[in-house]
Amino acid sequence: MTDVMDERLALTELTQKLGVEIDPELLSLALTHRSWAYENGQVPHNERLEFLGDSVLGQAVTVRLFTGHPELEEGALAKRRASVVSTVALAEIARGIGLGAHLKLGRGEDMTGGRDKDSILADTTEAIIGATYLSAGPDAATALVLRLVEPLLADPGRYGAAMDPKTSLQELAAHTGVQPPAYSVSSTGPDHDRQFTATVVVGDVTAQGVGTSKKQAEMAAALRAWQDLSGRA
């Protein structure tokens, strides 16, 4: 009984942060990673909601960019959209609302840093958008998307960083006159479920990122370093 009450309180806290009422069962499903589902008798998980949310997200961002930037050509619009809906950008949004603490993960995924893994955070963000669509309708889901991505839309400098954080960090290092980024990568877990942790050092900034591939981990680390270094520039 206590666990059920704790989950309800946690879901209430999350919906307050999101600013929209979502059916508790759908929200709980949106937070359920397949690793938790497999460990609990193959119960439903969030991947179908993620599929729906991905479509809602793409449409909302596309319309917002199209109507808000009549001066931009198709190529520039496509680049901005891709950056805003990228895994790295969505994970940044998820961290901003503390989503990791609410995830329902299997024991192994939890122990290997799943609550801060870009891919899981991004997928769960999309699942929540899908749950909002089913609970409150398309207008509420679109409004949620725009609230979540507004910081990225309002800061054009983040577009390049979210799309190609390693190049952006390299360019920022050159611009600020510090030593170029140096990366190191370690990995844990079995071959079929390996997790990579990348560390980047640039000037006096050190940042880490995790991912399911070396490239993904390096991108996550580079974005965090870029955010730190750009804040000083």
PDB file of C-alpha atoms in Angstrom:
ATOM      1  CA  MET A   1       0.000   0.000   0.000  1.00  0.00           C
ATOM      2  CA  THR A   2       2.815   2.381   0.857  1.00  0.00           C
ATOM      3  CA  ASP A   3       4.546   1.700  -2.472  1.00  0.00           C
ATOM      4  CA  VAL A   4       1.323   2.485  -4.341  1.00  0.00           C
ATOM      5  CA  MET A   5       0.892   5.746  -2.438  1.00  0.00           C
ATOM      6  CA  ASP A   6       4.523   6.675  -3.044  1.00  0.00           C
ATOM      7  CA  GLU A   7       4.097   6.082  -6.768  1.00  0.00           C
ATOM      8  CA  ARG A   8       0.947   8.205  -6.859  1.00  0.00           C
ATOM      9  CA  LEU A   9       2.709  11.054  -5.082  1.00  0.00           C
ATOM     10  CA  ALA A  10       5.637  10.791  -7.485  1.00  0.00           C
ATOM     11  CA  LEU A  11       3.314  10.834 -10.496  1.00  0.00           C
ATOM     12  CA  THR A  12       1.490  13.865  -9.086  1.00  0.00           C
ATOM     13  CA  GLU A  13       4.803  15.655  -8.658  1.00  0.00           C
ATOM     14  CA  LEU A  14       5.782  14.855 -12.238  1.00  0.00           C
ATOM     15  CA  THR A  15       2.466  15.999 -13.728  1.00  0.00           C
ATOM     16  CA  GLN A  16       2.831  19.294 -11.847  1.00  0.00           C
ATOM     17  CA  LYS A  17       6.230  19.796 -13.464  1.00  0.00           C
ATOM     18  CA  LEU A  18       4.812  18.921 -16.874  1.00  0.00           C
ATOM     19  CA  GLY A  19       1.865  21.260 -16.400  1.00  0.00           C
ATOM     20  CA  VAL A  20      -0.723  18.853 -17.833  1.00  0.00           C
ATOM     21  CA  GLU A  21      -3.067  16.232 -16.436  1.00  0.00           C
ATOM     22  CA  ILE A  22      -2.173  12.752 -17.659  1.00  0.00           C
ATOM     23  CA  ASP A  23      -4.071   9.587 -16.835  1.00  0.00           C
ATOM     24  CA  PRO A  24      -2.021   7.976 -14.016  1.00  0.00           C
ATOM     25  CA  GLU A  25      -2.048   4.530 -15.644  1.00  0.00           C
ATOM     26  CA  LEU A  26      -0.828   5.925 -18.951  1.00  0.00           C
ATOM     27  CA  LEU A  27       1.825   8.017 -17.238  1.00  0.00           C
ATOM     28  CA  SER A  28       3.025   4.985 -15.288  1.00  0.00           C
ATOM     29  CA  LEU A  29       3.188   3.035 -18.554  1.00  0.00           C
ATOM     30  CA  ALA A  30       5.141   5.865 -20.201  1.00  0.00           C
ATOM     31  CA  LEU A  31       7.737   5.586 -17.436  1.00  0.00           C
ATOM     32  CA  THR A  32       8.059   1.802 -17.753  1.00  0.00           C
ATOM     33  CA  HIS A  33      11.224   0.735 -19.557  1.00  0.00           C
ATOM     34  CA  ARG A  34      11.287  -2.664 -21.240  1.00  0.00           C
ATOM     35  CA  SER A  35      13.938  -3.871 -18.760  1.00  0.00           C
ATOM     36  CA  TRP A  36      11.445  -3.428 -15.898  1.00  0.00           C
ATOM     37  CA  ALA A  37       8.693  -5.056 -17.942  1.00  0.00           C
ATOM     38  CA  TYR A  38      10.815  -8.123 -18.681  1.00  0.00           C
ATOM     39  CA  GLU A  39      11.731  -8.548 -15.020  1.00  0.00           C
ATOM     40  CA  ASN A  40       8.078  -8.351 -13.976  1.00  0.00           C
ATOM     41  CA  GLY A  41       6.439 -10.978 -16.137  1.00  0.00           C
ATOM     42  CA  GLN A  42       6.550  -9.387 -19.598  1.00  0.00           C
ATOM     43  CA  VAL A  43       4.095  -6.647 -18.648  1.00  0.00           C
ATOM     44  CA  PRO A  44       3.475  -3.770 -21.113  1.00  0.00           C
ATOM     45  CA  HIS A  45       6.198  -1.134 -21.493  1.00  0.00           C
ATOM     46  CA  ASN A  46       6.482   2.312 -23.042  1.00  0.00           C
ATOM     47  CA  GLU A  47       7.699   1.650 -26.580  1.00  0.00           C
ATOM     48  CA  ARG A  48       4.289   1.954 -28.261  1.00  0.00           C
ATOM     49  CA  LEU A  49       3.719   5.284 -26.497  1.00  0.00           C
ATOM     50  CA  GLU A  50       7.205   6.344 -27.569  1.00  0.00           C
ATOM     51  CA  PHE A  51       6.253   5.619 -31.200  1.00  0.00           C
ATOM     52  CA  LEU A  52       3.184   7.841 -30.900  1.00  0.00           C
ATOM     53  CA  GLY A  53       5.007  10.589 -29.031  1.00  0.00           C
ATOM     54  CA  ASP A  54       7.767  10.735 -31.621  1.00  0.00           C
ATOM     55  CA  SER A  55       5.191  11.575 -34.296  1.00  0.00           C
ATOM     56  CA  VAL A  56       3.471  14.223 -32.152  1.00  0.00           C
ATOM     57  CA  LEU A  57       6.822  15.759 -31.249  1.00  0.00           C
ATOM     58  CA  GLY A  58       7.965  15.968 -34.861  1.00  0.00           C
ATOM     59  CA  GLN A  59       4.751  17.574 -36.060  1.00  0.00           C
ATOM     60  CA  ALA A  60       4.610  20.136 -33.256  1.00  0.00           C
ATOM     61  CA  VAL A  61       8.206  21.225 -33.734  1.00  0.00           C
ATOM     62  CA  THR A  62       7.843  21.324 -37.529  1.00  0.00           C
ATOM     63  CA  VAL A  63       4.783  23.589 -37.393  1.00  0.00           C
ATOM     64  CA  ARG A  64       6.374  25.819 -34.745  1.00  0.00           C
ATOM     65  CA  LEU A  65       9.537  26.301 -36.784  1.00  0.00           C
ATOM     66  CA  PHE A  66       7.643  26.793 -40.060  1.00  0.00           C
ATOM     67  CA  THR A  67       5.320  29.455 -38.667  1.00  0.00           C
ATOM     68  CA  GLY A  68       7.899  31.101 -36.442  1.00  0.00           C
ATOM     69  CA  HIS A  69      10.725  31.414 -38.974  1.00  0.00           C
ATOM     70  CA  PRO A  70       9.396  32.497 -42.389  1.00  0.00           C
ATOM     71  CA  GLU A  71      12.895  33.709 -43.234  1.00  0.00           C
ATOM     72  CA  LEU A  72      14.452  30.238 -43.149  1.00  0.00           C
ATOM     73  CA  GLU A  73      14.823  27.927 -46.142  1.00  0.00           C
ATOM     74  CA  GLU A  74      13.830  24.252 -46.045  1.00  0.00           C
ATOM     75  CA  GLY A  75      17.354  23.047 -45.302  1.00  0.00           C
ATOM     76  CA  ALA A  76      17.779  25.339 -42.298  1.00  0.00           C
ATOM     77  CA  LEU A  77      14.354  24.382 -40.966  1.00  0.00           C
ATOM     78  CA  ALA A  78      15.175  20.685 -41.290  1.00  0.00           C
ATOM     79  CA  LYS A  79      18.474  21.151 -39.460  1.00  0.00           C
ATOM     80  CA  ARG A  80      16.830  22.975 -36.591  1.00  0.00           C
ATOM     81  CA  ARG A  81      14.061  20.414 -36.306  1.00  0.00           C
ATOM     82  CA  ALA A  82      16.539  17.546 -36.264  1.00  0.00           C
ATOM     83  CA  SER A  83      18.524  19.191 -33.494  1.00  0.00           C
ATOM     84  CA  VAL A  84      15.504  19.913 -31.302  1.00  0.00           C
ATOM     85  CA  VAL A  85      14.152  16.346 -31.549  1.00  0.00           C
ATOM     86  CA  SER A  86      17.564  14.661 -31.258  1.00  0.00           C
ATOM     87  CA  THR A  87      18.301  12.139 -28.521  1.00  0.00           C
ATOM     88  CA  VAL A  88      20.823  14.464 -26.901  1.00  0.00           C
ATOM     89  CA  ALA A  89      18.401  17.409 -26.851  1.00  0.00           C
ATOM     90  CA  LEU A  90      15.495  15.359 -25.491  1.00  0.00           C
ATOM     91  CA  ALA A  91      17.725  13.913 -22.780  1.00  0.00           C
ATOM     92  CA  GLU A  92      18.695  17.439 -21.772  1.00  0.00           C
ATOM     93  CA  ILE A  93      15.008  18.327 -21.485  1.00  0.00           C
ATOM     94  CA  ALA A  94      14.368  15.192 -19.416  1.00  0.00           C
ATOM     95  CA  ARG A  95      17.135  16.060 -16.968  1.00  0.00           C
ATOM     96  CA  GLY A  96      15.663  19.527 -16.585  1.00  0.00           C
ATOM     97  CA  ILE A  97      12.427  18.070 -15.211  1.00  0.00           C
ATOM     98  CA  GLY A  98      14.149  15.386 -13.146  1.00  0.00           C
ATOM     99  CA  LEU A  99      12.655  12.576 -15.213  1.00  0.00           C
ATOM    100  CA  GLY A 100      15.341  10.051 -14.312  1.00  0.00           C
ATOM    101  CA  ALA A 101      14.093   9.721 -10.745  1.00  0.00           C
ATOM    102  CA  HIS A 102      10.672   8.579 -11.977  1.00  0.00           C
ATOM    103  CA  LEU A 103      11.786   5.832 -14.378  1.00  0.00           C
ATOM    104  CA  LYS A 104      10.741   2.223 -13.808  1.00  0.00           C
ATOM    105  CA  LEU A 105      13.887   0.301 -14.718  1.00  0.00           C
ATOM    106  CA  GLY A 106      15.032  -3.267 -14.345  1.00  0.00           C
ATOM    107  CA  ARG A 107      17.625  -3.887 -11.676  1.00  0.00           C
ATOM    108  CA  GLY A 108      20.510  -4.330 -14.117  1.00  0.00           C
ATOM    109  CA  GLU A 109      19.630  -1.212 -16.117  1.00  0.00           C
ATOM    110  CA  ASP A 110      19.277   0.795 -12.927  1.00  0.00           C
ATOM    111  CA  MET A 111      22.629  -0.378 -11.575  1.00  0.00           C
ATOM    112  CA  THR A 112      24.446   0.576 -14.778  1.00  0.00           C
ATOM    113  CA  GLY A 113      23.289   4.202 -14.834  1.00  0.00           C
ATOM    114  CA  GLY A 114      20.087   3.867 -16.837  1.00  0.00           C
ATOM    115  CA  ARG A 115      18.482   6.819 -15.072  1.00  0.00           C
ATOM    116  CA  ASP A 116      20.964   9.146 -16.759  1.00  0.00           C
ATOM    117  CA  LYS A 117      21.285   7.377 -20.102  1.00  0.00           C
ATOM    118  CA  ASP A 118      20.460   9.697 -22.997  1.00  0.00           C
ATOM    119  CA  SER A 119      18.602   7.091 -25.043  1.00  0.00           C
ATOM    120  CA  ILE A 120      16.326   6.043 -22.165  1.00  0.00           C
ATOM    121  CA  LEU A 121      15.605   9.626 -21.106  1.00  0.00           C
ATOM    122  CA  ALA A 122      14.816  10.686 -24.682  1.00  0.00           C
ATOM    123  CA  ASP A 123      12.589   7.667 -25.356  1.00  0.00           C
ATOM    124  CA  THR A 124      10.691   8.223 -22.106  1.00  0.00           C
ATOM    125  CA  THR A 125      10.150  11.883 -22.946  1.00  0.00           C
ATOM    126  CA  GLU A 126       8.541  10.814 -26.223  1.00  0.00           C
ATOM    127  CA  ALA A 127       6.427   8.225 -24.392  1.00  0.00           C
ATOM    128  CA  ILE A 128       5.136  10.918 -22.026  1.00  0.00           C
ATOM    129  CA  ILE A 129       4.161  13.044 -25.025  1.00  0.00           C
ATOM    130  CA  GLY A 130       2.278  10.031 -26.401  1.00  0.00           C
ATOM    131  CA  ALA A 131       0.535   9.503 -23.065  1.00  0.00           C
ATOM    132  CA  THR A 132      -0.466  13.165 -23.017  1.00  0.00           C
ATOM    133  CA  TYR A 133      -1.938  12.862 -26.505  1.00  0.00           C
ATOM    134  CA  LEU A 134      -4.113   9.914 -25.436  1.00  0.00           C
ATOM    135  CA  SER A 135      -5.087  11.475 -22.100  1.00  0.00           C
ATOM    136  CA  ALA A 136      -5.667  15.114 -22.938  1.00  0.00           C
ATOM    137  CA  GLY A 137      -5.804  15.281 -26.721  1.00  0.00           C
ATOM    138  CA  PRO A 138      -3.647  16.687 -29.529  1.00  0.00           C
ATOM    139  CA  ASP A 139      -3.812  20.333 -28.443  1.00  0.00           C
ATOM    140  CA  ALA A 140      -2.568  19.544 -24.927  1.00  0.00           C
ATOM    141  CA  ALA A 141       0.165  17.297 -26.318  1.00  0.00           C
ATOM    142  CA  THR A 142       1.308  20.009 -28.721  1.00  0.00           C
ATOM    143  CA  ALA A 143       1.318  22.574 -25.908  1.00  0.00           C
ATOM    144  CA  LEU A 144       3.427  20.230 -23.773  1.00  0.00           C
ATOM    145  CA  VAL A 145       5.927  19.722 -26.584  1.00  0.00           C
ATOM    146  CA  LEU A 146       6.304  23.459 -27.097  1.00  0.00           C
ATOM    147  CA  ARG A 147       6.812  24.080 -23.374  1.00  0.00           C
ATOM    148  CA  LEU A 148       9.486  21.417 -23.239  1.00  0.00           C
ATOM    149  CA  VAL A 149      11.419  22.507 -26.336  1.00  0.00           C
ATOM    150  CA  GLU A 150      11.043  26.283 -25.908  1.00  0.00           C
ATOM    151  CA  PRO A 151      14.481  26.674 -24.240  1.00  0.00           C
ATOM    152  CA  LEU A 152      16.079  25.036 -27.289  1.00  0.00           C
ATOM    153  CA  LEU A 153      13.989  27.030 -29.752  1.00  0.00           C
ATOM    154  CA  ALA A 154      14.888  30.254 -27.939  1.00  0.00           C
ATOM    155  CA  ASP A 155      18.627  29.541 -27.995  1.00  0.00           C
ATOM    156  CA  PRO A 156      19.837  29.048 -31.591  1.00  0.00           C
ATOM    157  CA  GLY A 157      23.378  28.410 -30.361  1.00  0.00           C
ATOM    158  CA  ARG A 158      22.207  25.079 -29.026  1.00  0.00           C
ATOM    159  CA  TYR A 159      21.105  23.794 -32.409  1.00  0.00           C
ATOM    160  CA  GLY A 160      24.574  22.984 -33.624  1.00  0.00           C
ATOM    161  CA  ALA A 161      25.614  21.723 -30.215  1.00  0.00           C
ATOM    162  CA  ALA A 162      22.707  19.296 -29.945  1.00  0.00           C
ATOM    163  CA  MET A 163      23.180  18.010 -33.498  1.00  0.00           C
ATOM    164  CA  ASP A 164      26.961  17.751 -33.519  1.00  0.00           C
ATOM    165  CA  PRO A 165      28.279  18.449 -30.031  1.00  0.00           C
ATOM    166  CA  LYS A 166      31.798  17.160 -30.738  1.00  0.00           C
ATOM    167  CA  THR A 167      32.330  19.587 -33.616  1.00  0.00           C
ATOM    168  CA  SER A 168      30.698  22.415 -31.663  1.00  0.00           C
ATOM    169  CA  LEU A 169      32.977  21.766 -28.698  1.00  0.00           C
ATOM    170  CA  GLN A 170      36.045  21.666 -30.957  1.00  0.00           C
ATOM    171  CA  GLU A 171      35.073  25.019 -32.505  1.00  0.00           C
ATOM    172  CA  LEU A 172      34.332  26.591 -29.116  1.00  0.00           C
ATOM    173  CA  ALA A 173      37.680  25.421 -27.759  1.00  0.00           C
ATOM    174  CA  ALA A 174      39.462  27.041 -30.701  1.00  0.00           C
ATOM    175  CA  HIS A 175      37.424  30.224 -30.281  1.00  0.00           C
ATOM    176  CA  THR A 176      38.232  30.509 -26.576  1.00  0.00           C
ATOM    177  CA  GLY A 177      41.890  29.542 -27.007  1.00  0.00           C
ATOM    178  CA  VAL A 178      41.916  26.453 -24.789  1.00  0.00           C
ATOM    179  CA  GLN A 179      43.416  23.063 -25.546  1.00  0.00           C
ATOM    180  CA  PRO A 180      41.283  20.945 -27.908  1.00  0.00           C
ATOM    181  CA  PRO A 181      39.022  18.271 -26.406  1.00  0.00           C
ATOM    182  CA  ALA A 182      40.568  14.947 -25.371  1.00  0.00           C
ATOM    183  CA  TYR A 183      38.293  11.930 -24.935  1.00  0.00           C
ATOM    184  CA  SER A 184      38.599   8.675 -23.031  1.00  0.00           C
ATOM    185  CA  VAL A 185      35.967   5.927 -23.017  1.00  0.00           C
ATOM    186  CA  SER A 186      35.306   2.976 -20.729  1.00  0.00           C
ATOM    187  CA  SER A 187      32.580   0.338 -20.921  1.00  0.00           C
ATOM    188  CA  THR A 188      30.744  -2.044 -18.632  1.00  0.00           C
ATOM    189  CA  GLY A 189      28.276  -4.888 -19.053  1.00  0.00           C
ATOM    190  CA  PRO A 190      27.986  -7.880 -21.396  1.00  0.00           C
ATOM    191  CA  ASP A 191      28.487  -7.526 -25.135  1.00  0.00           C
ATOM    192  CA  HIS A 192      24.743  -7.581 -25.861  1.00  0.00           C
ATOM    193  CA  ASP A 193      24.002  -4.831 -23.314  1.00  0.00           C
ATOM    194  CA  ARG A 194      27.173  -2.791 -23.019  1.00  0.00           C
ATOM    195  CA  GLN A 195      27.173   0.716 -21.573  1.00  0.00           C
ATOM    196  CA  PHE A 196      29.847   3.239 -22.452  1.00  0.00           C
ATOM    197  CA  THR A 197      31.035   6.145 -20.323  1.00  0.00           C
ATOM    198  CA  ALA A 198      32.989   8.910 -22.035  1.00  0.00           C
ATOM    199  CA  THR A 199      35.060  11.569 -20.308  1.00  0.00           C
ATOM    200  CA  VAL A 200      36.155  14.688 -22.156  1.00  0.00           C
ATOM    201  CA  VAL A 201      38.689  17.231 -20.940  1.00  0.00           C
ATOM    202  CA  VAL A 202      38.842  20.619 -22.644  1.00  0.00           C
ATOM    203  CA  GLY A 203      40.797  23.389 -20.952  1.00  0.00           C
ATOM    204  CA  ASP A 204      39.899  23.164 -17.261  1.00  0.00           C
ATOM    205  CA  VAL A 205      36.488  21.626 -18.004  1.00  0.00           C
ATOM    206  CA  THR A 206      35.860  17.910 -17.452  1.00  0.00           C
ATOM    207  CA  ALA A 207      32.528  16.321 -18.364  1.00  0.00           C
ATOM    208  CA  GLN A 208      31.095  12.830 -18.642  1.00  0.00           C
ATOM    209  CA  GLY A 209      28.387  11.213 -20.734  1.00  0.00           C
ATOM    210  CA  VAL A 210      26.914   7.738 -20.988  1.00  0.00           C
ATOM    211  CA  GLY A 211      25.374   5.852 -23.886  1.00  0.00           C
ATOM    212  CA  THR A 212      24.829   2.514 -25.542  1.00  0.00           C
ATOM    213  CA  SER A 213      27.674   3.196 -27.977  1.00  0.00           C
ATOM    214  CA  LYS A 214      31.037   4.927 -27.808  1.00  0.00           C
ATOM    215  CA  LYS A 215      29.807   7.616 -30.192  1.00  0.00           C
ATOM    216  CA  GLN A 216      26.674   8.305 -28.173  1.00  0.00           C
ATOM    217  CA  ALA A 217      28.627   8.559 -24.925  1.00  0.00           C
ATOM    218  CA  GLU A 218      31.167  10.953 -26.472  1.00  0.00           C
ATOM    219  CA  MET A 219      28.359  13.119 -27.867  1.00  0.00           C
ATOM    220  CA  ALA A 220      26.689  13.332 -24.455  1.00  0.00           C
ATOM    221  CA  ALA A 221      29.976  14.252 -22.778  1.00  0.00           C
ATOM    222  CA  ALA A 222      30.767  16.823 -25.467  1.00  0.00           C
ATOM    223  CA  LEU A 223      27.383  18.526 -25.077  1.00  0.00           C
ATOM    224  CA  ARG A 224      27.832  18.848 -21.322  1.00  0.00           C
ATOM    225  CA  ALA A 225      31.331  20.254 -21.783  1.00  0.00           C
ATOM    226  CA  TRP A 226      30.060  22.657 -24.450  1.00  0.00           C
ATOM    227  CA  GLN A 227      27.344  23.902 -22.110  1.00  0.00           C
ATOM    228  CA  ASP A 228      29.889  24.487 -19.344  1.00  0.00           C
ATOM    229  CA  LEU A 229      32.473  26.153 -21.569  1.00  0.00           C
ATOM    230  CA  SER A 230      29.951  28.285 -23.469  1.00  0.00           C
ATOM    231  CA  GLY A 231      28.634  29.611 -20.171  1.00  0.00           C
ATOM    232  CA  ARG A 232      32.061  31.133 -19.557  1.00  0.00           C
ATOM    233  CA  ALA A 233      32.651  32.477 -23.039  1.00  0.00           C
TER     234      ALA A 233
END
